[in-house]
PDB file of C-alpha atoms in Angstrom:
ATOM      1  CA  UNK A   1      -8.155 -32.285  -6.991  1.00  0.00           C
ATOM      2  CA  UNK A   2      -4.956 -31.858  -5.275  1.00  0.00           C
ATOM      3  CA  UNK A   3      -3.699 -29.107  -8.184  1.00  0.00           C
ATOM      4  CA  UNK A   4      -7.115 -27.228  -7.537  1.00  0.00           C
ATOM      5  CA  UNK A   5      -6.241 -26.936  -3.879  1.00  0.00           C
ATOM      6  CA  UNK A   6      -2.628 -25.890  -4.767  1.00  0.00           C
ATOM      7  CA  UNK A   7      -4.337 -22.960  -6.966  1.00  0.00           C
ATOM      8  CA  UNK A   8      -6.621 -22.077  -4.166  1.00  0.00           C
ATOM      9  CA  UNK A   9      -3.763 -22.147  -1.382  1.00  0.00           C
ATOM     10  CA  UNK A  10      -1.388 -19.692  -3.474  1.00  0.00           C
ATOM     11  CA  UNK A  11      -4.387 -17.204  -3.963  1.00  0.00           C
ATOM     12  CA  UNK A  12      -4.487 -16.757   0.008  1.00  0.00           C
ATOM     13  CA  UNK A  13      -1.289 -16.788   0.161  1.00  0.00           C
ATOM     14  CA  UNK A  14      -0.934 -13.890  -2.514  1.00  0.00           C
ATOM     15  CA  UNK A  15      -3.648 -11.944  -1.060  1.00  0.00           C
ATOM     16  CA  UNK A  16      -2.686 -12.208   2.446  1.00  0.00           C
ATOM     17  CA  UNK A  17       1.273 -11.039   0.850  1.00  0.00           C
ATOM     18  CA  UNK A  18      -0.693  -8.570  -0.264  1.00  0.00           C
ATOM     19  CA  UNK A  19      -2.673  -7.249   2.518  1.00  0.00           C
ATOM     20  CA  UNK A  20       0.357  -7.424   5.157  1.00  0.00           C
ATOM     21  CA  UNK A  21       3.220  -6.166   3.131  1.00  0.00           C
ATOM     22  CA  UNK A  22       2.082  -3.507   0.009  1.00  0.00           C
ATOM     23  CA  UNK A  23      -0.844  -2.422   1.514  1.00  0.00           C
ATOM     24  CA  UNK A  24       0.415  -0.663   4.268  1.00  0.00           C
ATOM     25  CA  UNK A  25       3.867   0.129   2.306  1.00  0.00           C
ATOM     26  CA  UNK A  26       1.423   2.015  -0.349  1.00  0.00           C
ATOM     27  CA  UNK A  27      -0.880   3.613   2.642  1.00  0.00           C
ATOM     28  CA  UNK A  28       2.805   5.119   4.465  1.00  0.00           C
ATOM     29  CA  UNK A  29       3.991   6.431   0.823  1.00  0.00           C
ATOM     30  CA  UNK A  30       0.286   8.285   0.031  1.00  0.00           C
ATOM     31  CA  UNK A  31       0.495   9.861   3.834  1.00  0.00           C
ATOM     32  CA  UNK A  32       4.187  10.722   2.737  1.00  0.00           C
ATOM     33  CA  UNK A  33       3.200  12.946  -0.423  1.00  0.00           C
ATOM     34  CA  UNK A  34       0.522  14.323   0.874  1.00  0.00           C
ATOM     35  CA  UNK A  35       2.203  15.620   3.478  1.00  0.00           C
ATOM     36  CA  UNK A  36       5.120  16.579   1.223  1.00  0.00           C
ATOM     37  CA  UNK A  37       2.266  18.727  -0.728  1.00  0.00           C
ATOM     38  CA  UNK A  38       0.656  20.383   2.447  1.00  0.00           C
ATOM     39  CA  UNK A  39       4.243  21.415   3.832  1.00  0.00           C
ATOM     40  CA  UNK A  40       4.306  23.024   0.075  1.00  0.00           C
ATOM     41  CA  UNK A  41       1.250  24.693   0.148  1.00  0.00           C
ATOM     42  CA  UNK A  42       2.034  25.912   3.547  1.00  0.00           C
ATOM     43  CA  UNK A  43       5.672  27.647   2.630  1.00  0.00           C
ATOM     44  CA  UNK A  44       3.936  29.095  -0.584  1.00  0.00           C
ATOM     45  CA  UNK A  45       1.172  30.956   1.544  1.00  0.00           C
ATOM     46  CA  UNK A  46       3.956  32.230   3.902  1.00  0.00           C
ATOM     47  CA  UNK A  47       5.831  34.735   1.293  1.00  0.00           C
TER      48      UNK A  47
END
């Protein structure tokens, strides 16, 4: 009993790892290409 409540303690743990730290990490680094690819757009359409 004890090792199923181990298993089911390092699942939260791993999904609440992975909602507080990637998540957002991977949210910041999408923003940060697409605005890399709008700045592009934007300096092609000036010449």
């Amino acid at each position: 009993m004890g090792e199923l409540v181990y298993q089911a303690l390092m699942q939260s743990v791993a999904a609440f790892f992975f909602a507080v730290m990637i998540l957002p990490a991977v949210v910041i680094f999408l923003g940060y290409l697409i605005y890399i690819v709008v700045m592009c757009i934007r300096e092609l359409k000036k010449k």
